[in-house]
XYZ file of N, CA, C and O in Angstrom:
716
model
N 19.153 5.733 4.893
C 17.791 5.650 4.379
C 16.866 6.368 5.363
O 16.720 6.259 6.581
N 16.580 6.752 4.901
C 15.299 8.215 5.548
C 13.959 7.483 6.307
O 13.003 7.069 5.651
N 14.027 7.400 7.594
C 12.350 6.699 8.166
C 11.703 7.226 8.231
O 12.208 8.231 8.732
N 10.365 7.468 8.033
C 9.025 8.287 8.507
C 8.445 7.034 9.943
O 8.101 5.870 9.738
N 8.492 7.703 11.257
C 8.085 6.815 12.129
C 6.894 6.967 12.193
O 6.401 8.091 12.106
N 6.136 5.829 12.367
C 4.671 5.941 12.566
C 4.401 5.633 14.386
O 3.989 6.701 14.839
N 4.449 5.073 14.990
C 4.785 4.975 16.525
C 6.053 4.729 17.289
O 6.825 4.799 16.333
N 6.712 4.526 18.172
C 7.970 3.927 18.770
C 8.307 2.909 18.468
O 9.408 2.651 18.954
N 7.885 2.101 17.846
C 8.686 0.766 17.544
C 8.569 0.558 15.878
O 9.317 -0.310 15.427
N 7.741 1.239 14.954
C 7.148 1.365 13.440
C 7.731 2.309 12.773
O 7.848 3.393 13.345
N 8.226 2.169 11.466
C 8.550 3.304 10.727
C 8.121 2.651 9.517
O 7.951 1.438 9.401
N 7.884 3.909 8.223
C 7.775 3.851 6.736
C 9.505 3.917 6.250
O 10.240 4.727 6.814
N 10.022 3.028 5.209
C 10.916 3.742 4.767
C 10.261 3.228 3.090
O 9.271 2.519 2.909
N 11.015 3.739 2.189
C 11.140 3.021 0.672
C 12.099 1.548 0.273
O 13.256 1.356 0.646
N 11.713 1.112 -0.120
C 12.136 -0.361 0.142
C 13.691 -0.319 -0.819
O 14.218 0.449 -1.623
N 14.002 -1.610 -0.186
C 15.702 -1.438 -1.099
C 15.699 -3.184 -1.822
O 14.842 -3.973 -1.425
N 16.562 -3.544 -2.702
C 16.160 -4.714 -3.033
C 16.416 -5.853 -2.439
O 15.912 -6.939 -2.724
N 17.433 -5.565 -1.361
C 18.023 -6.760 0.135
C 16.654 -6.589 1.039
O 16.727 -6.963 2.209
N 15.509 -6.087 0.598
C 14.532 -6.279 1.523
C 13.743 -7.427 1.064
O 12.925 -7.967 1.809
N 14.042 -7.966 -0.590
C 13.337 -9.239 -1.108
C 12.800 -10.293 -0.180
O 11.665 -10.768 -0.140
N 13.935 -10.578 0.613
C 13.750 -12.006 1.213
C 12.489 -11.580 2.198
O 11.529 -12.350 2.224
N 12.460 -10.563 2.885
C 11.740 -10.333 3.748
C 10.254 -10.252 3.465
O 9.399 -10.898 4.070
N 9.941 -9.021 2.056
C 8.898 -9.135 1.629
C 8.156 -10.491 1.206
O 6.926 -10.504 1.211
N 8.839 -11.565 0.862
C 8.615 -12.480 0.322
C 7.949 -13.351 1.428
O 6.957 -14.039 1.189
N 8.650 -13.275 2.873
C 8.535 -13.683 3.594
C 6.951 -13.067 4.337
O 6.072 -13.759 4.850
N 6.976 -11.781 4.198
C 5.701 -11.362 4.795
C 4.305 -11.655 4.087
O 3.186 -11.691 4.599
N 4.699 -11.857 2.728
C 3.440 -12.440 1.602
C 3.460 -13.995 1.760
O 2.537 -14.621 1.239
N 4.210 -14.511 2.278
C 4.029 -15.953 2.724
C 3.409 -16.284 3.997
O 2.625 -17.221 4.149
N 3.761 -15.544 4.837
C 2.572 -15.632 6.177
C 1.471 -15.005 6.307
O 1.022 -14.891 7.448
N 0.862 -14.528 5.370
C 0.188 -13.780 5.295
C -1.095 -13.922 4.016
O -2.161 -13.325 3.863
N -0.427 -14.969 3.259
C -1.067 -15.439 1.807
C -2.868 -15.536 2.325
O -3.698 -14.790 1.806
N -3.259 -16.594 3.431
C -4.515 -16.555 3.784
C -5.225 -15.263 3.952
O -6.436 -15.172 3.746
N -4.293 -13.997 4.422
C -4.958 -13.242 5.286
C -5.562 -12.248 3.829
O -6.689 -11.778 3.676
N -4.666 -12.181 3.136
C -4.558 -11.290 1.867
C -5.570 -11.670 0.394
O -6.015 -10.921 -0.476
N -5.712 -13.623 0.645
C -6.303 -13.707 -0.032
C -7.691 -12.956 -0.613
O -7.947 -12.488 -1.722
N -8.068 -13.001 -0.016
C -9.521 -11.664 0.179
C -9.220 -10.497 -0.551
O -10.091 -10.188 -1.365
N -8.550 -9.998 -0.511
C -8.379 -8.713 -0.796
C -7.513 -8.297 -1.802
O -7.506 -7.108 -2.118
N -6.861 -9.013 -2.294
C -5.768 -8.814 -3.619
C -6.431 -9.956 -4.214
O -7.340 -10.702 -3.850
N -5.154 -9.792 -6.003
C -5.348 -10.684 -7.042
C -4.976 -11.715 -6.737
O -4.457 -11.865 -5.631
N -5.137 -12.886 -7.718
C -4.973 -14.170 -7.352
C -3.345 -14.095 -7.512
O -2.844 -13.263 -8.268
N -2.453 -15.125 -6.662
C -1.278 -15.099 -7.560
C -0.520 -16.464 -7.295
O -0.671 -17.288 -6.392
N 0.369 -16.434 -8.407
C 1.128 -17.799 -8.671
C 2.065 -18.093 -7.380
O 2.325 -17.442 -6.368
N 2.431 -19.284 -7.841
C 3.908 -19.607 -6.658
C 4.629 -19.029 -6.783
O 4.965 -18.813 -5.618
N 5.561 -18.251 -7.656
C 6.414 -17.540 -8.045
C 5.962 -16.606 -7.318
O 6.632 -16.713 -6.291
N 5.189 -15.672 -7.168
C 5.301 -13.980 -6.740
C 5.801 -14.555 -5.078
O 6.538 -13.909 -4.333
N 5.479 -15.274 -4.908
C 6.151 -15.564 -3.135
C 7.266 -15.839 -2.767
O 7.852 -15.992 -1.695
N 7.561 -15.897 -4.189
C 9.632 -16.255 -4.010
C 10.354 -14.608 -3.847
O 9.888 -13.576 -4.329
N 11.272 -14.707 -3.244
C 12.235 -14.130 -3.158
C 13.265 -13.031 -4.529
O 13.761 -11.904 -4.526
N 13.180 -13.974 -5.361
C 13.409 -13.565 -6.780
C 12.774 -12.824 -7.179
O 13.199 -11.707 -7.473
N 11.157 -13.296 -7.375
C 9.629 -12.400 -7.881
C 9.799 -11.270 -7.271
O 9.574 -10.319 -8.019
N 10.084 -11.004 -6.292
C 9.920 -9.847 -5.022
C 10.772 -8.857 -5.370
O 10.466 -7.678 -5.550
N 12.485 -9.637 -5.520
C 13.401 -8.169 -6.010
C 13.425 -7.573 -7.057
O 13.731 -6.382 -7.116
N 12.883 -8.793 -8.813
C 12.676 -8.195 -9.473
C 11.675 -7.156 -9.301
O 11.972 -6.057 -9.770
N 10.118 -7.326 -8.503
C 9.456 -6.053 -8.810
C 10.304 -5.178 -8.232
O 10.619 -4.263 -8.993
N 11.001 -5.113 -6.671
C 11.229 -3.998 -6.124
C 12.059 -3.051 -7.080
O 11.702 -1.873 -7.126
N 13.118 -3.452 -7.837
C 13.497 -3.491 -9.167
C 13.218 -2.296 -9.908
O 13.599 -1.129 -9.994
N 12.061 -3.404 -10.601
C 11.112 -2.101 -11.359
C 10.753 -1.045 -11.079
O 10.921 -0.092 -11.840
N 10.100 -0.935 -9.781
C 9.357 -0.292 -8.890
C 10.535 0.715 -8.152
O 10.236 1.828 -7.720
N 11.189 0.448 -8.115
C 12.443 1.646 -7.877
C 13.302 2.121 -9.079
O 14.219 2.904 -8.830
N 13.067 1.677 -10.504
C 13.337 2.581 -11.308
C 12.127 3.737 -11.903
O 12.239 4.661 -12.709
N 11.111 3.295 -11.223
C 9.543 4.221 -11.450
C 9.815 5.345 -10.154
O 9.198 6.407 -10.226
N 10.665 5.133 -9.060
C 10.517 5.711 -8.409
C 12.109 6.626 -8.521
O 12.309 7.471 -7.649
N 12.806 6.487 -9.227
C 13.887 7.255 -9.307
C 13.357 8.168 -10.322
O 14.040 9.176 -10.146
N 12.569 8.405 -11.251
C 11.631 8.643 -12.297
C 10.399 10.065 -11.110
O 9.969 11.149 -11.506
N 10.213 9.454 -9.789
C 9.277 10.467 -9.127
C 7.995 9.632 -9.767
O 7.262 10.524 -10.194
N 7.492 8.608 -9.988
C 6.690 7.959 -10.508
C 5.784 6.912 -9.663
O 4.700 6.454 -10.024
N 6.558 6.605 -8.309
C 6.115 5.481 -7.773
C 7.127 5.203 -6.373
O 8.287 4.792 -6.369
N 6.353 5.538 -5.334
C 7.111 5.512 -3.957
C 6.760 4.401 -3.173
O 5.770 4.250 -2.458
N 7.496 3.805 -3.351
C 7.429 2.066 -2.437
C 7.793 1.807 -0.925
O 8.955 1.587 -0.585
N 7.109 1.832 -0.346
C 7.541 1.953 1.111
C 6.874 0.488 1.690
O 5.946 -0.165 1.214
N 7.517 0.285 2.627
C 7.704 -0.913 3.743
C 7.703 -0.211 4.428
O 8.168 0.926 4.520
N 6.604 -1.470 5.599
C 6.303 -0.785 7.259
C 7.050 -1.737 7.746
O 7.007 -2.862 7.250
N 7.872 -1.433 8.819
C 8.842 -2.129 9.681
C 8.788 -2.011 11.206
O 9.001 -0.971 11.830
N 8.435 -3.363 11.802
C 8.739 -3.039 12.968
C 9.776 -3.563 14.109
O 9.977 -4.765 14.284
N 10.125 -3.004 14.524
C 11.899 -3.219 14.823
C 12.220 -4.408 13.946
O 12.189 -5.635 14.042
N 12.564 -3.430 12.987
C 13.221 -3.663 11.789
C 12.889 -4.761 10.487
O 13.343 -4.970 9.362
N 11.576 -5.442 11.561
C 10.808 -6.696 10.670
C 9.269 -6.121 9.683
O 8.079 -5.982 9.967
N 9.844 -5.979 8.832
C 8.605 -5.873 7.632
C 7.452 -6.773 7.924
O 7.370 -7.992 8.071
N 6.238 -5.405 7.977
C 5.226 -6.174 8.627
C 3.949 -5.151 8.159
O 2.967 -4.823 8.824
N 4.424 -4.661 6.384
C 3.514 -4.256 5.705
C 4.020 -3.313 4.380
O 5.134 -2.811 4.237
N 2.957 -3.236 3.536
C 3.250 -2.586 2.243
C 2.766 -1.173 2.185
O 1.740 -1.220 2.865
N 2.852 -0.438 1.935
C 2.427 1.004 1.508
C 2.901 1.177 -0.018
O 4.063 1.025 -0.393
N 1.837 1.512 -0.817
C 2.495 2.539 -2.399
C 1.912 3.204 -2.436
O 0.701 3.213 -2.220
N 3.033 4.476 -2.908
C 2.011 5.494 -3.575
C 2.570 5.571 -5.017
O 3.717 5.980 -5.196
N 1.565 5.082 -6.333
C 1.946 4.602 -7.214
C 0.711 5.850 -8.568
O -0.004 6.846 -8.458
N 1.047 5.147 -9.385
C 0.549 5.901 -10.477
C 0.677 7.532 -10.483
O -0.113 8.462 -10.649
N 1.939 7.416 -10.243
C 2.353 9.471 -10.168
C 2.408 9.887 -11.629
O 3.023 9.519 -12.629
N 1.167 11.151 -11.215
C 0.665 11.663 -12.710
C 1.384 13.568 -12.239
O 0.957 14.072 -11.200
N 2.492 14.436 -13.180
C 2.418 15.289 -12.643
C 1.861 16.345 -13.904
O 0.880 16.195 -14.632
N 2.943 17.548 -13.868
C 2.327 18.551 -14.528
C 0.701 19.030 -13.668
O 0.532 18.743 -12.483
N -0.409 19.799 -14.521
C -1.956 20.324 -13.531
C -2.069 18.801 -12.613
O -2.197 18.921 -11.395
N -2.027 17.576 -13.132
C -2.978 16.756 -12.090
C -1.950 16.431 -10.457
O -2.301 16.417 -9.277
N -0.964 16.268 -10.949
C -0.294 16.170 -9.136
C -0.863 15.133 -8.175
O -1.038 15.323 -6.971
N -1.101 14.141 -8.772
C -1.881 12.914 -8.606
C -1.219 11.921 -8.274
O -0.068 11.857 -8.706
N -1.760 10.766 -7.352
C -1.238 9.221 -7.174
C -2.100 8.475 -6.715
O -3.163 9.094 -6.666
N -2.213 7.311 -6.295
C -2.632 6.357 -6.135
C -2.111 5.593 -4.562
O -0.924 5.406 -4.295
N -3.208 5.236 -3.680
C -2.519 4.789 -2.765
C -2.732 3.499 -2.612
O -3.948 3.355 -2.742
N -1.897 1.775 -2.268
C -2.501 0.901 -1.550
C -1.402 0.714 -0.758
O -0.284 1.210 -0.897
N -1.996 -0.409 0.502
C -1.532 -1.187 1.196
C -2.399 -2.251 1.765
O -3.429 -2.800 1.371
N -1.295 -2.417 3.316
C -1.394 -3.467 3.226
C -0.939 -3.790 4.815
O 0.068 -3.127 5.064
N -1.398 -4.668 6.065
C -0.817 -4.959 6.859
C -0.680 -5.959 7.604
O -1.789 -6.432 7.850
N 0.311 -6.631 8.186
C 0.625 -7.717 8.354
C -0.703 -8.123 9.149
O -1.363 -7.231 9.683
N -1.160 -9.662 9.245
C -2.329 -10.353 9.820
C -2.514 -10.032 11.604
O -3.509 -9.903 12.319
N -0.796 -9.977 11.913
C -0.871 -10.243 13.659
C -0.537 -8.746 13.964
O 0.101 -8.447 14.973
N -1.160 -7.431 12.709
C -1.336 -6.250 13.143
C -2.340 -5.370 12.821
O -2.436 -4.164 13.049
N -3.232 -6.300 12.140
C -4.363 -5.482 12.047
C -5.373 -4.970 13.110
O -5.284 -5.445 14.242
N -6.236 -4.131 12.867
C -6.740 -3.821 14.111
C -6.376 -2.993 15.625
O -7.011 -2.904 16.677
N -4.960 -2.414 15.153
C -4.776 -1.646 16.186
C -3.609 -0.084 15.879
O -2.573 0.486 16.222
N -4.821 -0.059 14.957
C -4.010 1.483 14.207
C -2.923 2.072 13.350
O -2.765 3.188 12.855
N -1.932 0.494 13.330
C -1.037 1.183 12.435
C -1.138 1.660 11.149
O -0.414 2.625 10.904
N -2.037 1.133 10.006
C -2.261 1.586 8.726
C -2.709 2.810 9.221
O -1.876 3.717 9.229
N -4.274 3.142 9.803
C -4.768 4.567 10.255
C -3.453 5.417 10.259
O -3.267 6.400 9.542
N -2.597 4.920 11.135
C -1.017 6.238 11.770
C -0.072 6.283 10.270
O 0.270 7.388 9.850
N 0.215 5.358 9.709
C 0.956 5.120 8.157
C 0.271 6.200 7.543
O 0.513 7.407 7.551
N -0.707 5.480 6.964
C -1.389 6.698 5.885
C -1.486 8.228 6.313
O -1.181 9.038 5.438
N -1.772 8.590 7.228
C -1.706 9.884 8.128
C 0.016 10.090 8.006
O 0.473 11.192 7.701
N 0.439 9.529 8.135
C 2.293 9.883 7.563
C 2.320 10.248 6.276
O 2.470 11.325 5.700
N 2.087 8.764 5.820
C 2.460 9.325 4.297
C 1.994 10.223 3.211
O 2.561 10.439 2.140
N 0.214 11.006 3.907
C -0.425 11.797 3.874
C 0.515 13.341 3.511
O 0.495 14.205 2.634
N 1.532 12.967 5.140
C 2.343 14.784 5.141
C 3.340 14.576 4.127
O 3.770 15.505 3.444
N 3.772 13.220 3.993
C 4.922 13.387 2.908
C 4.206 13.530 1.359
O 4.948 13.961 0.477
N 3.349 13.322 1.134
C 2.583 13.757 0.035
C 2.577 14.888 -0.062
O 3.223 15.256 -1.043
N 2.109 15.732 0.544
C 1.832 16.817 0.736
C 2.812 17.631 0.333
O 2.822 18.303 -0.699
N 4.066 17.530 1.591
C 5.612 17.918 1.320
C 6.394 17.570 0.403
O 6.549 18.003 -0.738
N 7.112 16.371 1.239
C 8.531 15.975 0.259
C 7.782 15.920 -1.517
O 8.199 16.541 -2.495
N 6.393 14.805 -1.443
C 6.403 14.632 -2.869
C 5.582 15.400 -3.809
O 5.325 15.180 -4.992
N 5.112 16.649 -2.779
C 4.154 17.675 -3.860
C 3.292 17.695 -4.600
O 3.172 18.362 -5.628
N 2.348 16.672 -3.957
C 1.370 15.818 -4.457
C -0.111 16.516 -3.842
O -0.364 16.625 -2.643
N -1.010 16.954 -4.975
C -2.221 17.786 -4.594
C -3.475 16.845 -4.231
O -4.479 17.209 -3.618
N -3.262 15.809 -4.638
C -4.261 14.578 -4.269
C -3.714 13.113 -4.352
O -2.657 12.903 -4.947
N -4.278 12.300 -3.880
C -4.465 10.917 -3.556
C -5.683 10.604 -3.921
O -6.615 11.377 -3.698
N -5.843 9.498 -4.496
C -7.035 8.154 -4.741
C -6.151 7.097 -4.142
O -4.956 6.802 -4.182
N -7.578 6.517 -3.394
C -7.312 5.303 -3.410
C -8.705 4.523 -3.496
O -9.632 5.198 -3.945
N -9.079 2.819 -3.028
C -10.108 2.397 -3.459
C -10.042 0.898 -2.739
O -9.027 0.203 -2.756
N -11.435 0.474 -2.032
C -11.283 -0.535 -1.164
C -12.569 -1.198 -1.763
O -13.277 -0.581 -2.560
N -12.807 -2.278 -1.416
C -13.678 -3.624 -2.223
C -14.704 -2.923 -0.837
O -14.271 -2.322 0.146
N -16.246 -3.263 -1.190
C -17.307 -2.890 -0.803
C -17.169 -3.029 0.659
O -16.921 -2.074 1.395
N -17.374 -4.522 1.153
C -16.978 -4.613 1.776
C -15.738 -4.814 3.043
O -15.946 -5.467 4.066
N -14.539 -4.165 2.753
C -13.412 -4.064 3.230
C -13.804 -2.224 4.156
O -13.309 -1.124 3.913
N -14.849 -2.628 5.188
C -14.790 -1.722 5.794
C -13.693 -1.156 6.883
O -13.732 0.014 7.264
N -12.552 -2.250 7.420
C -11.259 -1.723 8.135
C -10.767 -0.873 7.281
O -10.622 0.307 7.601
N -10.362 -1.434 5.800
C -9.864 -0.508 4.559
C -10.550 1.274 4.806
O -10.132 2.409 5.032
N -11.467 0.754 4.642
C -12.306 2.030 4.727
C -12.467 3.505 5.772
O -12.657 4.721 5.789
N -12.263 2.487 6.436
C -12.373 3.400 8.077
C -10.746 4.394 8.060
O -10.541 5.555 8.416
N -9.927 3.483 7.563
C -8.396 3.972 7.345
C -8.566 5.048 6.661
O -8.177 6.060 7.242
N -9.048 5.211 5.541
C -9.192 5.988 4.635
C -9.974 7.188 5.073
O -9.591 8.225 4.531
N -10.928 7.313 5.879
C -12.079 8.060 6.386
C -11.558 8.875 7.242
O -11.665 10.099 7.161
N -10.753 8.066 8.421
C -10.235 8.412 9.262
C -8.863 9.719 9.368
O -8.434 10.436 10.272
N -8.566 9.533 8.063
C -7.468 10.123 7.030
C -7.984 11.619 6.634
O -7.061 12.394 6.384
N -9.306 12.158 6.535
C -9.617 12.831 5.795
C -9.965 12.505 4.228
O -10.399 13.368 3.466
N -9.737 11.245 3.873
C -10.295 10.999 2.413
C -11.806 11.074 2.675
O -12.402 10.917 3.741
N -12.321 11.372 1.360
C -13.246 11.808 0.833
C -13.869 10.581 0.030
O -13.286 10.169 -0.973
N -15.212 9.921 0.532
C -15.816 8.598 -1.075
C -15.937 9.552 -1.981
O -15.984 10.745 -1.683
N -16.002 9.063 -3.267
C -16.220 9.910 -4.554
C -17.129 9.189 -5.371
O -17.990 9.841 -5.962
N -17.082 7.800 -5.524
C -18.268 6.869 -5.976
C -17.957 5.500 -6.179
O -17.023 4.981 -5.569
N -18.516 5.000 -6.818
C -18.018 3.438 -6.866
C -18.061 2.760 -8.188
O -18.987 2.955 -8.975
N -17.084 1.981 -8.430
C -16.808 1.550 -9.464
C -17.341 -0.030 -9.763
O -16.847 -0.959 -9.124
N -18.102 -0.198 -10.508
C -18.555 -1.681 -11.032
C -17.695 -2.114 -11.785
O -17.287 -1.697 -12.869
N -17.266 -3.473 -10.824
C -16.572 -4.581 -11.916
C -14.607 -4.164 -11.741
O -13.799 -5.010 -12.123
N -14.261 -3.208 -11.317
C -13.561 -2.459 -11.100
C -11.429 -3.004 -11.329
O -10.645 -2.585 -12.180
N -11.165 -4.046 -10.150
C -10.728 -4.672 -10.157
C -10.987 -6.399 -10.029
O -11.911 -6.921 -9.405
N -10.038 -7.027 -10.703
C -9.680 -8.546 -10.297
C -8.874 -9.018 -9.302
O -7.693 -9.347 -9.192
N -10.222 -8.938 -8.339
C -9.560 -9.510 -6.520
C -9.922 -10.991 -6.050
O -11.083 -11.352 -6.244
N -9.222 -11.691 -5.579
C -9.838 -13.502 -5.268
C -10.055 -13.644 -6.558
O -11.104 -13.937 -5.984
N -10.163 -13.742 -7.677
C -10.075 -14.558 -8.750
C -11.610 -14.215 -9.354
O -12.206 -15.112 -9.951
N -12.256 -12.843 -9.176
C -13.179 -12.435 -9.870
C -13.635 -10.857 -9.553
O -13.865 -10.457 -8.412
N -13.714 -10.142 -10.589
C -14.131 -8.691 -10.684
C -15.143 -8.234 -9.676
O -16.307 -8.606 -9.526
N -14.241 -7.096 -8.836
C -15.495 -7.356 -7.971
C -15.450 -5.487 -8.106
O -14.578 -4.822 -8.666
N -16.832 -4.931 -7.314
C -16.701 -3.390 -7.301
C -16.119 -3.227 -6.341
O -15.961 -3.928 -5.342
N -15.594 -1.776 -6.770
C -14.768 -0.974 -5.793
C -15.617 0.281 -5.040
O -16.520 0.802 -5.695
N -15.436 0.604 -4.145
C -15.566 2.232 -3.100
C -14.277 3.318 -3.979
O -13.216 2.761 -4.260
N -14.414 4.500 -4.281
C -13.859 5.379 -4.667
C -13.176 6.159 -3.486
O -13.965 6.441 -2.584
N -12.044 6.516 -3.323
C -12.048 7.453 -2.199
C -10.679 8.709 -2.829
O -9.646 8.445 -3.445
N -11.183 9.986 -2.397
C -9.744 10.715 -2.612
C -9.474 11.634 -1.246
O -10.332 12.257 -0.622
N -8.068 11.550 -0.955
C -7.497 13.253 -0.179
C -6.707 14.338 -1.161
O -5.574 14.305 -1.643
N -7.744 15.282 -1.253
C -7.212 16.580 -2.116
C -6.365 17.209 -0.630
O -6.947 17.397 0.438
N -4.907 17.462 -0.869
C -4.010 17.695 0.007
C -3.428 19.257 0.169
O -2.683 19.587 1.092
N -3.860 20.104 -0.813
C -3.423 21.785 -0.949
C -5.552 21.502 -0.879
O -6.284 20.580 -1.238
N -5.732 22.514 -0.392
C -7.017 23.591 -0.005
C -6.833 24.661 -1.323
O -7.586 25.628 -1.443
């Protein structure tokens, strides 16, 4: 399995479905930290089961070139999410980015160094002419990641997504990746 390292001890890879237990495990320590910022969700998505079925799905979208699922690992412990999802090809050459990083690693660059990775593999391996992505108003760490990246705001969306258990607006952001 192919790593993209983000520092000496961090790498991106694409997730496999023996990574269930783990993911499951990182959305369980982490449920407080996330609440904020994602949808509401049941007991089930924290199981183990919930987890491989999506990875599942989500790797037959990505055998498709549709949807690249990556896990941040550090020595060897999953300790964040990356997607690059909604792959549109033909003229648009388009995707979608979120993530996500563990509570006892925020704040000291690894999303900034991730996205800046998965930036070149966009670019390269997946031949991708742009990225969107999109952070809640106030989710200025989100933001700074994104900025810091070379993304671009584009505008903002009212009502946008259902995050904490009510519609809230979004910040617009894109990296157009070919000049």
């Amino acid at each position: 399995m192919r790593l993209i390292p983000v520092d000496s001890q961090t790498a991106l890879r694409i997730l496999k479905i023996n990574d269930a237990a783990q993911i499951a495990q990182a959305y369980q320590r982490n449920q407080a930290h996330l609440r904020e910022w994602e949808p509401e969700r049941d007991r089930e998505f924290y199981t183990e089961a919930w987890q491989a079925e999506n990875i599942s799905q989500t790797l037959a979208a990505h055998h498709k070139g549709l949807a690249f699922p990556y896990g941040l690992f550090r020595n060897e412990i999953l300790i964040g999410r990356f997607n690059i999802s909604s792959v549109v090809r033909g003229a648009f050459q388009s995707a979608s980015l979120g993530y996500w990083v563990d509570h006892q690693y925020t704040g000291q660059g690894i999303a900034t160094r991730a996205v800046a990775e998965l930036l070149k593999e966009a670019t390269g391996a997946l031949k991708l002419h742009r990225i969107e992505a999109s952070t809640l108003l106030h989710n200025q760490a989100s933001a700074r990641v994104l900025l810091n990246n070379g993304f671009t705001h584009i505008g903002m969306a009212p009502k946008y997504l259902k995050i904490n258990g009510r519609w809230q607006d979004h910040n617009l952001y894109q990296a157009i990746l070919h000049q």
